[in-house]
Short mmCIF file of C-alpha atoms in Angstrom, two decimals:
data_model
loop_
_atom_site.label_atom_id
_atom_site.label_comp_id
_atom_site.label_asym_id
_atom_site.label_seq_id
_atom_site.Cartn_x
_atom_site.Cartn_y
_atom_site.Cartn_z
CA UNK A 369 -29.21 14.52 -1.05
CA UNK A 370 -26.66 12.92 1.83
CA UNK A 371 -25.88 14.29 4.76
CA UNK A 372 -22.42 16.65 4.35
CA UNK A 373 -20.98 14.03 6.60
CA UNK A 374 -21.43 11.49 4.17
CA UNK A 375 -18.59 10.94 1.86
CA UNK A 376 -19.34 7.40 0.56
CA UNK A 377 -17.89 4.13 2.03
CA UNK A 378 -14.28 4.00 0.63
CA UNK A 379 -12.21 5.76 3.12
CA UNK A 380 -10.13 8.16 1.09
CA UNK A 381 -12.42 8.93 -1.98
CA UNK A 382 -14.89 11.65 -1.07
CA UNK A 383 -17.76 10.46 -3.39
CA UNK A 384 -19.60 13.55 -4.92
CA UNK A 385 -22.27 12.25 -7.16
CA UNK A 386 -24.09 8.64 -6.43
CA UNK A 387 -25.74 7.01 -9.39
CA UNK A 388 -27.66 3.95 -9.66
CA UNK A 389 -26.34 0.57 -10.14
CA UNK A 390 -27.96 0.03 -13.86
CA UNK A 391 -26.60 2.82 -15.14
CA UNK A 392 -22.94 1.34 -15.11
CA UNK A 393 -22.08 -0.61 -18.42
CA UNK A 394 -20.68 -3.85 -16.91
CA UNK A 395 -24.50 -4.58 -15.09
CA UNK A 396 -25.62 -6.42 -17.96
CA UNK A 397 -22.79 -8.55 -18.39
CA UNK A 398 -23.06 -12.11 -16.12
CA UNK A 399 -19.17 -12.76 -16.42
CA UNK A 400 -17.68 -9.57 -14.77
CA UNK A 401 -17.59 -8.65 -11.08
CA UNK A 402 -16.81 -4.51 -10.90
CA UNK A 403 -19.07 -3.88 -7.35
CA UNK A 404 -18.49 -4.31 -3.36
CA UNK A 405 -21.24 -5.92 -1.51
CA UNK A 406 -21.56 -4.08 1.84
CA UNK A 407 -23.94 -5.93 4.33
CA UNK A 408 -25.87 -4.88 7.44
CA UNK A 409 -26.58 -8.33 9.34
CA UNK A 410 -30.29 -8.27 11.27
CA UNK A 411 -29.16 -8.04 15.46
CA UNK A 412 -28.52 -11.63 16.56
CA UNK A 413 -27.37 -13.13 13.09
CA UNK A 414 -24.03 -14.98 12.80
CA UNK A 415 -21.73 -14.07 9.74
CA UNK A 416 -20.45 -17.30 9.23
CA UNK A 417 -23.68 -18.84 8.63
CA UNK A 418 -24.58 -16.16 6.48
CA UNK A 419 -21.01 -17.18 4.81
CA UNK A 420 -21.72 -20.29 4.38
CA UNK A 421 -25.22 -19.51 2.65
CA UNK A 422 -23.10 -17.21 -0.13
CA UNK A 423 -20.37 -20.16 -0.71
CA UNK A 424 -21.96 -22.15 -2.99
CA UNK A 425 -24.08 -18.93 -4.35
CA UNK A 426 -20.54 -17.32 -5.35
CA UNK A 427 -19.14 -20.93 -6.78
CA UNK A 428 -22.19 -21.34 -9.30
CA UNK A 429 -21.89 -17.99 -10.28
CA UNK A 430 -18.21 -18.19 -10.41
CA UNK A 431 -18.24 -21.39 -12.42
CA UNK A 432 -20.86 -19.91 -15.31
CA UNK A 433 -18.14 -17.00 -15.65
CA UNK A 434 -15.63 -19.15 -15.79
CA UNK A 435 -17.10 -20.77 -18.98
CA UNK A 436 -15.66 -17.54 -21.16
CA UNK A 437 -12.39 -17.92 -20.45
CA UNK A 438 -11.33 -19.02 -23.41
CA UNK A 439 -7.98 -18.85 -23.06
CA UNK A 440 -7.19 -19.86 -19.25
CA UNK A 441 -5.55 -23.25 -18.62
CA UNK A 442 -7.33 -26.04 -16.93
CA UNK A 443 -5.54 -25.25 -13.49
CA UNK A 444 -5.58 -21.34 -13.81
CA UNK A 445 -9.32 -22.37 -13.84
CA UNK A 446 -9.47 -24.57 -10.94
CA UNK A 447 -7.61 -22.15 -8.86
CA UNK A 448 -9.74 -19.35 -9.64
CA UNK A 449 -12.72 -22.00 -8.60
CA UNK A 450 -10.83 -22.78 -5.23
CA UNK A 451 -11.60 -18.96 -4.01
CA UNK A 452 -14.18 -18.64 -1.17
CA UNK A 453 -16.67 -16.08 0.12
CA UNK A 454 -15.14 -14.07 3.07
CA UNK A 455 -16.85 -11.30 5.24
CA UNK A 456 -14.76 -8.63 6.57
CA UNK A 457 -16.24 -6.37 9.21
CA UNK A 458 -16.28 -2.97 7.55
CA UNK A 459 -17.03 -0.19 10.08
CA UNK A 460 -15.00 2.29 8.51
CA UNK A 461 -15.38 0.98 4.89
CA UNK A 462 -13.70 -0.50 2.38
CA UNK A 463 -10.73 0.88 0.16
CA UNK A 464 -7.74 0.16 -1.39
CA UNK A 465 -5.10 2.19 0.58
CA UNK A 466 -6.63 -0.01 3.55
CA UNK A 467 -5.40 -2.95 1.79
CA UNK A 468 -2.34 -1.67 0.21
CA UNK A 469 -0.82 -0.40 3.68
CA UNK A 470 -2.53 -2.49 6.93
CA UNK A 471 0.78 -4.08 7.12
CA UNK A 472 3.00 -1.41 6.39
CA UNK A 473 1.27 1.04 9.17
CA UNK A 474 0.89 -1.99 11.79
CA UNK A 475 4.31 -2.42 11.48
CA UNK A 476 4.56 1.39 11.92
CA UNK A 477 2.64 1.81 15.32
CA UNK A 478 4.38 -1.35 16.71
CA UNK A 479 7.47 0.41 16.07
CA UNK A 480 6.10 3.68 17.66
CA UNK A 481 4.73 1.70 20.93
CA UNK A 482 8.27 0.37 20.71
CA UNK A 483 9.89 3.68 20.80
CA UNK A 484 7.10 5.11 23.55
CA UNK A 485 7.74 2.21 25.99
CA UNK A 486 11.49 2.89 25.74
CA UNK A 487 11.21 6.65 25.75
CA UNK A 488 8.44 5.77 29.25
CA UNK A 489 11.08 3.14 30.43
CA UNK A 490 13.72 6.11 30.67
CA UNK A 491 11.48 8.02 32.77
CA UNK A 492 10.85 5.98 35.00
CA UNK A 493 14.28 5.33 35.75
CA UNK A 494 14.88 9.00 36.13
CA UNK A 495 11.78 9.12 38.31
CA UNK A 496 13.42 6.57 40.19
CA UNK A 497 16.36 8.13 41.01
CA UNK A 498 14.53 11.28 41.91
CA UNK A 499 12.91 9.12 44.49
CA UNK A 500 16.26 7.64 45.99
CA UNK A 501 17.37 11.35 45.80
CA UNK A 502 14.76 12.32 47.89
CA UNK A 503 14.53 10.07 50.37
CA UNK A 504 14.91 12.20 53.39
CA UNK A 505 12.17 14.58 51.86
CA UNK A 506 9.88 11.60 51.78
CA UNK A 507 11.43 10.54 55.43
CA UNK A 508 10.39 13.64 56.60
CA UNK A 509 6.84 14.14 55.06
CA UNK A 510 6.34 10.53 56.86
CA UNK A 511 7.92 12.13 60.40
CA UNK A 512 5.15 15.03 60.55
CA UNK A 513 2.19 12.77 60.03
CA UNK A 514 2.11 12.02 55.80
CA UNK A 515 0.85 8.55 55.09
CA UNK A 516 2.09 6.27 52.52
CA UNK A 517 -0.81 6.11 50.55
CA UNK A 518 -0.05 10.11 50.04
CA UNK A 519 3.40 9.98 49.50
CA UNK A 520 2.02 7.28 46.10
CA UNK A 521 -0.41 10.28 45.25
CA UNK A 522 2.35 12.76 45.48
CA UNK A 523 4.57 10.81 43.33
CA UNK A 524 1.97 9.78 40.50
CA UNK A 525 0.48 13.28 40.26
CA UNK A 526 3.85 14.11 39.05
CA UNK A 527 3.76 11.88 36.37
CA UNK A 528 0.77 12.29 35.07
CA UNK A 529 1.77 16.30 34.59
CA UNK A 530 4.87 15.02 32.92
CA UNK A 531 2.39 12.30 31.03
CA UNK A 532 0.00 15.52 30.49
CA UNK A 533 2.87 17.60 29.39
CA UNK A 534 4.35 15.23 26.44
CA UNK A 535 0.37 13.76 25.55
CA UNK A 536 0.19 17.87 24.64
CA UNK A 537 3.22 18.03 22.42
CA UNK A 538 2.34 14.69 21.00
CA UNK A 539 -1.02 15.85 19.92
CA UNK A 540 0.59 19.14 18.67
CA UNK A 541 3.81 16.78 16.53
CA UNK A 542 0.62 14.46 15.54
CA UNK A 543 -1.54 17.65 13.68
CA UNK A 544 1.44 18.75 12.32
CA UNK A 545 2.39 14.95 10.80
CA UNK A 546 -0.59 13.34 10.55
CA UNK A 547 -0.93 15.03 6.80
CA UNK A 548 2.68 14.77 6.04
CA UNK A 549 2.45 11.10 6.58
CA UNK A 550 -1.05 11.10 3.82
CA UNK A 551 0.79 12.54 1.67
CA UNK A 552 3.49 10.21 1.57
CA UNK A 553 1.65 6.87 0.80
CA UNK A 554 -0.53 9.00 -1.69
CA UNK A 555 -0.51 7.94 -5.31
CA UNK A 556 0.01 11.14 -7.50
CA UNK A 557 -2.68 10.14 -10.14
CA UNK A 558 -5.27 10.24 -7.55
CA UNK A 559 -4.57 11.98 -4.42
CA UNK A 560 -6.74 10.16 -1.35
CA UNK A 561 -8.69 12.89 0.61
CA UNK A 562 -8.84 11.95 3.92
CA UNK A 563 -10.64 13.39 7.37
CA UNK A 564 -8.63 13.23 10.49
CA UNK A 565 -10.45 14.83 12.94
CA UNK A 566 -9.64 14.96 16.46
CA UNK A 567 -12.82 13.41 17.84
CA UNK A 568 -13.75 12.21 21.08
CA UNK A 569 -12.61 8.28 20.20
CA UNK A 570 -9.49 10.13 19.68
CA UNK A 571 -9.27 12.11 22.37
CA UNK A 572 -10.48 9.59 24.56
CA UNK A 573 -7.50 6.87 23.51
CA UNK A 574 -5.29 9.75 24.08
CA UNK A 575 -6.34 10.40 27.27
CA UNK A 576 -6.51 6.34 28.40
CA UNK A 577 -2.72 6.14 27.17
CA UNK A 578 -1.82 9.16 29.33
CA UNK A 579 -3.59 7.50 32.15
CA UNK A 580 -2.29 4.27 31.46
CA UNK A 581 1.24 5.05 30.86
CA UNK A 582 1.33 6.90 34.10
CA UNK A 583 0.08 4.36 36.58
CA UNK A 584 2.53 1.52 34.53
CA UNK A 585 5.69 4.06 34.74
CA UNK A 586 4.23 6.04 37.46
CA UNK A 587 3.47 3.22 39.94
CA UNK A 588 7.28 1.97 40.58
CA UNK A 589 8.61 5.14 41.31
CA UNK A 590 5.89 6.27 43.72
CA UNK A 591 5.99 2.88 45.42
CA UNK A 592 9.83 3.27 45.67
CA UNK A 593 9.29 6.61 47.46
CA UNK A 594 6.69 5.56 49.52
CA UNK A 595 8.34 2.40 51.03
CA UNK A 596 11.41 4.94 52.25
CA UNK A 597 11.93 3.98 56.45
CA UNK A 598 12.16 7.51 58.28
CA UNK A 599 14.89 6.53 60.99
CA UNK A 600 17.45 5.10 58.28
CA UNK A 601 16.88 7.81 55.71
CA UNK A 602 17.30 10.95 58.21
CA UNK A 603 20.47 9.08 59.38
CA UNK A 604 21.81 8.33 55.76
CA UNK A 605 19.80 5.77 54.41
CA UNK A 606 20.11 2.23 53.56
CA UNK A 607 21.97 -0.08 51.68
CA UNK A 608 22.72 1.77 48.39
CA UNK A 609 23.22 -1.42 46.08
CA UNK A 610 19.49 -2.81 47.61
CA UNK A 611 18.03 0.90 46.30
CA UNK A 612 18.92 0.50 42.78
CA UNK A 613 17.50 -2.86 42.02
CA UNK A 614 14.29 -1.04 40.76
CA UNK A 615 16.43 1.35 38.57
CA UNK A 616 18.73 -1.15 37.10
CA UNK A 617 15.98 -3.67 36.05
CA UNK A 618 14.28 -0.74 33.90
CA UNK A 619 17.62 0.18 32.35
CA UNK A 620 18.46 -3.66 31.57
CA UNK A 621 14.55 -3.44 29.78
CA UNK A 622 14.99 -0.17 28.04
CA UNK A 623 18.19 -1.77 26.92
CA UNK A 624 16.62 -4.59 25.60
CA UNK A 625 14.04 -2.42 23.87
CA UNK A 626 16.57 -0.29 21.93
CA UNK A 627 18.07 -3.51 20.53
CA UNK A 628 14.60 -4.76 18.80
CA UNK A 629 14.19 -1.15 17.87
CA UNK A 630 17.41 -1.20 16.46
CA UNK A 631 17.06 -4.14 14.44
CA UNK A 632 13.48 -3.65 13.14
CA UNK A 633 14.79 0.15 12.04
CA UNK A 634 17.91 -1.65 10.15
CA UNK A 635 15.18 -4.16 8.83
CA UNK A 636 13.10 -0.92 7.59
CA UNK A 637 16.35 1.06 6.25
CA UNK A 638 17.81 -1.77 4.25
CA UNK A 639 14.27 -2.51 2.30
CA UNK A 640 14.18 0.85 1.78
CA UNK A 641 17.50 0.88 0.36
CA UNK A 642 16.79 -2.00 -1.68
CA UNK A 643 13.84 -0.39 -2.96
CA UNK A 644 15.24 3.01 -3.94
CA UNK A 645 17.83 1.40 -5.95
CA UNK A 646 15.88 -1.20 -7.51
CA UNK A 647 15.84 -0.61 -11.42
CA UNK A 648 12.47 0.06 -12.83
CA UNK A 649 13.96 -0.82 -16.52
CA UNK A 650 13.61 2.29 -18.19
CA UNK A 651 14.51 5.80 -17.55
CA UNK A 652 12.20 7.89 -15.46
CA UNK A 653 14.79 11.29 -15.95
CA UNK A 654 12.76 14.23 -17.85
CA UNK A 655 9.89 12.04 -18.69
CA UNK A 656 6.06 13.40 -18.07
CA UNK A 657 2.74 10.79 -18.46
CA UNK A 658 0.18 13.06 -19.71
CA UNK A 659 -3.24 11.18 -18.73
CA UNK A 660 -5.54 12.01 -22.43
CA UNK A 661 -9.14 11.79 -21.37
CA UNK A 662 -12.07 12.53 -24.07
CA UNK A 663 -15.77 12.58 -23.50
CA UNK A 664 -16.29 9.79 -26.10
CA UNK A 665 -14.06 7.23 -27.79
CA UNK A 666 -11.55 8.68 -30.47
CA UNK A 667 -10.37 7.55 -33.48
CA UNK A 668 -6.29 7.17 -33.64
CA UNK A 669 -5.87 10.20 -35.54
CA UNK A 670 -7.02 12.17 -32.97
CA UNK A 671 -4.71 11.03 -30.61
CA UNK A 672 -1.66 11.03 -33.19
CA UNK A 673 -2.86 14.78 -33.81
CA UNK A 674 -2.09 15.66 -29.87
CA UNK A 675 0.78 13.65 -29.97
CA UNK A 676 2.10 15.96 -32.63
CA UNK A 677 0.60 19.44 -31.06
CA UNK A 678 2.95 18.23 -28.18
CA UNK A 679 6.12 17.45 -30.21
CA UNK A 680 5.93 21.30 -31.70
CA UNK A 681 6.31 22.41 -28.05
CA UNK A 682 10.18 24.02 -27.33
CA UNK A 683 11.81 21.36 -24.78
CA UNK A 684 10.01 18.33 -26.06
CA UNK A 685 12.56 15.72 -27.25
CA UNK A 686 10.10 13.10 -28.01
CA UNK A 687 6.48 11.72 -27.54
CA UNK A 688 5.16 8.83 -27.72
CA UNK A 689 1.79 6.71 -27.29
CA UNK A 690 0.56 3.84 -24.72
CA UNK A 691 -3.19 2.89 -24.09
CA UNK A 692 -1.71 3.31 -20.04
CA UNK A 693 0.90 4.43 -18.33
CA UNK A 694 3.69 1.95 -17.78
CA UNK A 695 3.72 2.37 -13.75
CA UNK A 696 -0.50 2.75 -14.11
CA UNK A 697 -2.72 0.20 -11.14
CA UNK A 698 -4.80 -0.47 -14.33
CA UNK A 699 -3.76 -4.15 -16.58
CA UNK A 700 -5.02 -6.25 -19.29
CA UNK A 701 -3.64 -9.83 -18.85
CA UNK A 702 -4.32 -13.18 -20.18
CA UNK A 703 -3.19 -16.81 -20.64
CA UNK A 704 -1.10 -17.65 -24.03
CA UNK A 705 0.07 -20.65 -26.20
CA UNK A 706 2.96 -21.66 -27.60
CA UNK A 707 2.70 -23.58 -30.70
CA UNK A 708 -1.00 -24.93 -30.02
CA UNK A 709 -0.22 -25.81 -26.61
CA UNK A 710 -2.05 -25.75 -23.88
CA UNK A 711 -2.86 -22.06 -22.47
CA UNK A 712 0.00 -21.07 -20.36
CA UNK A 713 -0.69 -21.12 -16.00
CA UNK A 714 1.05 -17.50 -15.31
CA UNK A 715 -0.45 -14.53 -16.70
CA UNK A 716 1.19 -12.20 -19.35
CA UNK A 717 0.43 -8.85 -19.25
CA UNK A 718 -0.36 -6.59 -22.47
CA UNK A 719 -0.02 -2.73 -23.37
CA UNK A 720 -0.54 -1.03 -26.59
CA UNK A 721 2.60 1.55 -27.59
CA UNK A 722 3.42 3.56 -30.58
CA UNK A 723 6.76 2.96 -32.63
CA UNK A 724 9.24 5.25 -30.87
CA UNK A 725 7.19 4.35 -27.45
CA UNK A 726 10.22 1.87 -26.02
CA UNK A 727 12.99 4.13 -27.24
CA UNK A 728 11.62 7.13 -25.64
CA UNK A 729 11.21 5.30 -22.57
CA UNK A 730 14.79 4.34 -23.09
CA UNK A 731 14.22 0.66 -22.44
CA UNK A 732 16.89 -1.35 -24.28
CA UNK A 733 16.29 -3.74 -26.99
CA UNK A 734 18.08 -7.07 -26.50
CA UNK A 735 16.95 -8.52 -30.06
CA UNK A 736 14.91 -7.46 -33.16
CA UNK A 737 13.52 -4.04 -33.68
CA UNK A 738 11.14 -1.43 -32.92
CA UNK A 739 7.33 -1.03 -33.97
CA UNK A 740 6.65 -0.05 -37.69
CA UNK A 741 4.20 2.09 -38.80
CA UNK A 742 2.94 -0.70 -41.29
CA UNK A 743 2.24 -2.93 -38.24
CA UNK A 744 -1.29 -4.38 -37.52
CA UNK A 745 -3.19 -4.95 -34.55
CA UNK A 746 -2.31 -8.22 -33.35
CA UNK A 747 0.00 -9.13 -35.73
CA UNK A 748 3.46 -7.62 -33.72
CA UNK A 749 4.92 -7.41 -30.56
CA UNK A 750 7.65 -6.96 -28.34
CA UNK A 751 8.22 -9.08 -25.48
CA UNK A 752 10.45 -8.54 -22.26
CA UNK A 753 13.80 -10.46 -21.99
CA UNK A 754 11.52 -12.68 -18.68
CA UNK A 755 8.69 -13.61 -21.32
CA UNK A 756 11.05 -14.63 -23.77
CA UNK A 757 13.01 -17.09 -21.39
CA UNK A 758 10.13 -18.46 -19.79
CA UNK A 759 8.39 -19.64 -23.05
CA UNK A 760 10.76 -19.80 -25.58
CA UNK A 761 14.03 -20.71 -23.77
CA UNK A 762 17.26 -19.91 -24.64
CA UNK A 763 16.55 -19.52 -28.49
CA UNK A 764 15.61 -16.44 -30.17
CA UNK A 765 12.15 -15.58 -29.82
CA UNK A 766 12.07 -13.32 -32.70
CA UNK A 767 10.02 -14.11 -35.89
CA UNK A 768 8.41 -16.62 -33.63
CA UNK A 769 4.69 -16.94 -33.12
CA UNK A 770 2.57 -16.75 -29.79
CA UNK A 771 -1.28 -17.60 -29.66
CA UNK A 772 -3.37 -15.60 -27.16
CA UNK A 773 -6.54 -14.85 -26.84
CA UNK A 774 -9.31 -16.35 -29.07
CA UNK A 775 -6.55 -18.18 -31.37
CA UNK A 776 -4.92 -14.34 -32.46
CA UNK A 777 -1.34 -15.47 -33.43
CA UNK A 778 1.27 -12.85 -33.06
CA UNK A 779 4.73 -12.44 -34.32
CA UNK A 780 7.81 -11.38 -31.80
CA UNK A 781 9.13 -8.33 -33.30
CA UNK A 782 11.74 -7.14 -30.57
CA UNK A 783 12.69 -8.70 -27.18
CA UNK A 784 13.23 -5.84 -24.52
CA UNK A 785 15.03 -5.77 -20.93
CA UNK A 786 12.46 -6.39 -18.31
CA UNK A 787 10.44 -3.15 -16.81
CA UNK A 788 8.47 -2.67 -14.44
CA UNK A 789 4.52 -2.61 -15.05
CA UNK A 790 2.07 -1.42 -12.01
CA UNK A 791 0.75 -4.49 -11.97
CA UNK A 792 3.49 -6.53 -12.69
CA UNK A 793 6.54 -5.43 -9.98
CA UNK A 794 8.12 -8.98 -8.73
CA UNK A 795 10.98 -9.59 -10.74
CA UNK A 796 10.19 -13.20 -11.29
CA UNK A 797 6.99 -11.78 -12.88
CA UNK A 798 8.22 -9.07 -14.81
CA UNK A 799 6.66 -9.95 -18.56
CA UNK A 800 5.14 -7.29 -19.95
CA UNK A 801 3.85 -7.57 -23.79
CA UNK A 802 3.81 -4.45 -25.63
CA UNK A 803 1.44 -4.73 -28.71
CA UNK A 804 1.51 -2.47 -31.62
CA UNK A 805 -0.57 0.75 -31.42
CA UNK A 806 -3.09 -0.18 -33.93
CA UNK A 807 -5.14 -1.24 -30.71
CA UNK A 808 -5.25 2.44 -29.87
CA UNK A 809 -8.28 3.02 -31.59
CA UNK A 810 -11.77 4.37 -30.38
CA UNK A 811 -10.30 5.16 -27.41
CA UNK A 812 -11.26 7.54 -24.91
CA UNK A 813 -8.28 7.54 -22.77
CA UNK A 814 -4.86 7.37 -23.65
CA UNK A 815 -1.21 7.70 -22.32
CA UNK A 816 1.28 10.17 -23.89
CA UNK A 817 4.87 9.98 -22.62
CA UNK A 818 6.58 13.00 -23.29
CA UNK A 819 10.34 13.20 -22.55
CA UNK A 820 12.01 16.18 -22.20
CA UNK A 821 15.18 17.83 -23.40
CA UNK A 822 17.92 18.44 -21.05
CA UNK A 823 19.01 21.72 -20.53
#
C-alpha cells in the first residue's frame, strides 16, 4: 500500500491501483514501446554519460523493431532511426498536459510578469509623486533630528504594506482561479485531477516576490524622499522640472510595457479568433460521442444491437458507428502504395465507420457514395478530398485501388471534404481514411455518434 500522498508519477492522473509490468499485454512483444523509463542517477553521476551509454542501446533495439514495418518507406525508416535518447529531469513527473501546454502557460506567466511589472511601474510613479508631494514633511522629519537612512525605512515600509496588501488579494484571485484555469485546458473524456496546494515553496515564492517587488519599486521612491534638502523644501522647494525626472522615466517604461502587452494580447486574440472559426469539417450541432466500453471483446452484432436500442430513443435523429471518436487523442496510421509503388513518406490515418457514419456527421461527399452494408473489411473506403489530391492528383480517385498494409488493396468508394481527426489537425495533413465497419468486430470499445433532433 502507498502512502495517501502518493498519486503515481504523471501529474494529473491520480493512479489508484499499481500492477506489475508483466501483466500488461504489449510486454511480450519486442517491437512496441507502451512504458516511461523514470531514472534515479547514484549522487555524483553525470546524465549525459549515462545518455550516451543508452544511445546505441535504444538504436539496436530500435533497428530490430524497425524490421516489421512492413509497410514504411525507406526514409520514413531512416528518420525514425535518426531519433536519439534524451533525459529530461523529472521532479514533478511526467505527463501529457506537461507537454501539451509548457508553451502555452510560459507564454502565459510572461504575459502576467508583463502585466505585474506595469501594474508595479504605476506605483511607483504614484509613490513618487507622493514623495515630491511631501517634501516639506520629509524636510521637516530631517529638521528635528530624522536621518536619511530612516526617512528610506519610512518610505519602503509603506510599500511593502501596499506589496502585503495586493500579495493578499492575489493569493485570494489565485484560489479562486487557479481551478477555473484546470478546468479550461481539461480534456472532457478524461478530466486531469490535479493538487494545488498552497505549500511552503509556494508561499515562500510569494513572499520573495512581495519582498522583491518592494525593494525594486520601493527603493526609487524612498530614495527620492530621502535625498529632499530641508532649507529649499521649507522655502518652496527646488527646481520642479529636475523633481520629475524619476517619475517621467517610469511612465516612459510603463509606456513601453503596455505596448508589448498590447501586441502579445492582439497576438493571443487573433489565434484565438482563428481558432474558434476554424472549420472542423463536419457538424458538431446536436451531436453526442457515446464512449461503448465492454469487459471483453464483442462481436458486431452486439454493438449494432446498442446502436439500435439508441435509435428507438424519442429525440434521436440518427446513430451511427466508429471504432473512435473522430476528435479522439487515440490513431491507427500507416504508410500506403499506389499502384505497387513504393510505400508512401507521410502517414495516412485510418478509422472504421458504419454506412450512415459520414452523413450523420454531416461531412459532405465530393465524389462516389456512402458505405454499403455488403461492404467487406478492407475492400472499401472513403478518402478525404487532401488524400485524394496528394496521391491521385487531379483525377478521380474513385474505383481506384490503394495498397496498405501487408499488400491489402482497397477500392475508393467516396471522396469526402477534409475533417479534422485528433491526431490529424494541420490542414496540410488533414487525410483521414475511413474504412468500412466490417473492422468493428471483437471489439471491446466502440464509438457511437448519436445526433440529435432539433427541437
Amino acid at each position: 500500500m502507498a502512502g495517501e500522498d502518493f498519486t503515481g508519477t504523471e501529474p494529473g492522473t491520480v493512479i489508484d491501483i499499481f500492477l506489475p509490468t508483466m501483466m500488461n499485454a504489449y510486454v511480450t512483444r519486442s517491437d512496441a514501446t507502451w512504458h516511461r523509463t523514470l531514472v534515479i542517477l547514484k549522487p555524483g553521476v553525470n546524465a549525459e554519460s549515462i545518455r550516451q551509454r543508452l544511445d546505441p542501446i535504444s538504436l539496436a533495439f530500435e533497428r530490430e523493431r524497425s524490421k516489421r514495418f512492413t509497410n514504411e518507406s525507406k526514409r520514413s525508416i531512416e528518420r525514425y532511426l535518426r531519433q536519439t535518447v534524451r533525459l529530461e529531469p523529472a521532479p514533478s513527473g511526467v505527463s501529457d498536459i506537461q507537454n501539451a501546454n509548457r508553451r502555452s502557460l510560459s507564454a502565459l506567466g510572461v504575459l502576467v510578469g508583463l502585466v505585474l511589472l506595469i501594474a508595479c511601474a504605476n506605483v511607483a510613479n504614484l509613490m513618487t509623486a507622493q514623495a515630491a508631494a511631501r517634501a516639506r514633511e520629509m524636510a521637516l522629519r530631517v529638521s528635528i533630528g530624522a536621518g536619511r537612512w530612516r526617512l528610506v525605512q519610512l518610505v519602503l515600509l509603506e510599500s511593502a504594506v501596499l506589496a502585503l496588501l495586493a500579495a493578499a488579494i492575489g493569493a485570494l484571485f489565485a484560489w479562486w482561479s487557479a481551478p477555473l484555469v484546470v478546468s479550461m485546458i481539461n480534456p472532457q473524456d478524461e478530466p486531469a485531477r490535479l493538487f494545488l496546494p498552497a505549500d511552503w515553496r509556494v508561499v515562500g515564492f510569494g513572499l520573495a516576490l512581495t519582498v522583491g517587488v518592494t525593494v525594486l519599486f520601493g527603493m526609487g521612491p524612498a530614495l527620492r524622499a530621502s535625498a529632499v534638502r530641508p532649507a529649499s523644501a521649507l522655502k518652496g522647494g527646488d527646481n520642479p522640472h529636475s523633481r520629475r525626472r524619476t517619475m517621467h522615466a517610469l511612465i516612459a517604461l510603463q509606456v513601453a510595457f503596455c505596448f508589448v502587452v498590447l501586441f502579445v494580447a492582439g497576438l493571443f486574440v487573433g489565434t484565438f479568433d482563428r481558432i474558434s472559426h476554424q472549420s472542423n469539417g463536419f457538424s458538431a450541432e446536436r451531436i453526442l460521442t457515446l464512449d461503448t466500453v465492454a469487459p471483453r471483446g464483442q462481436p458486431r452484432a452486439v454493438w449494432d444491437q446498442v446502436a439500435e436500442h439508441l435509435r428507438a430513443v424519442p429525440g434521436i435523429e440518427t446513430v451511427a458507428l466508429a471504432s473512435r471518436p473522430l476528435l479522439g487523442g487515440n490513431s491507427s496510421n500507416g504508410s500506403i502504395s499506389i499502384n505497387g509503388g513504393p510505400p508512401s513518406d507521410d502517414l495516412a490515418y485510418f478509422m472504421s465507420v458504419s454506412p450512415g457514419w459520414v452523413n450523420a456527421m454531416k461531412i459532405p461527399f465530393i465524389s462516389g457514395r456512402d458505405f454499403r452494408s455488403g461492404d467487406t473489411h478492407p475492400g472499401a473506403a472513403i478518402v478525404s478530398e487532401t488524400f485524394a489530391k496528394r496521391y491521385f492528383g487531379s483525377t478521380d480517385p474513385v474505383g481506384k485501388k490503394f495498397e496498405a498494409g501487408e499488400g491489402i488493396r482497397i477500392e475508393v468508394a467516396g471522396v469526402v471534404q477534409d475533417a479534422v481527426t485528433g491526431a490529424c489537425v494541420s490542414p496540410s495533413r488533414r487525410s483521414p481514411i475511413f474504412l468500412s465497419s466490417e473492422a468493428i468486430r471483437r471489439r471491446s470499445l466502440c464509438a457511437h455518434q448519436v445526433r440529435t433532433r432539433s427541437h
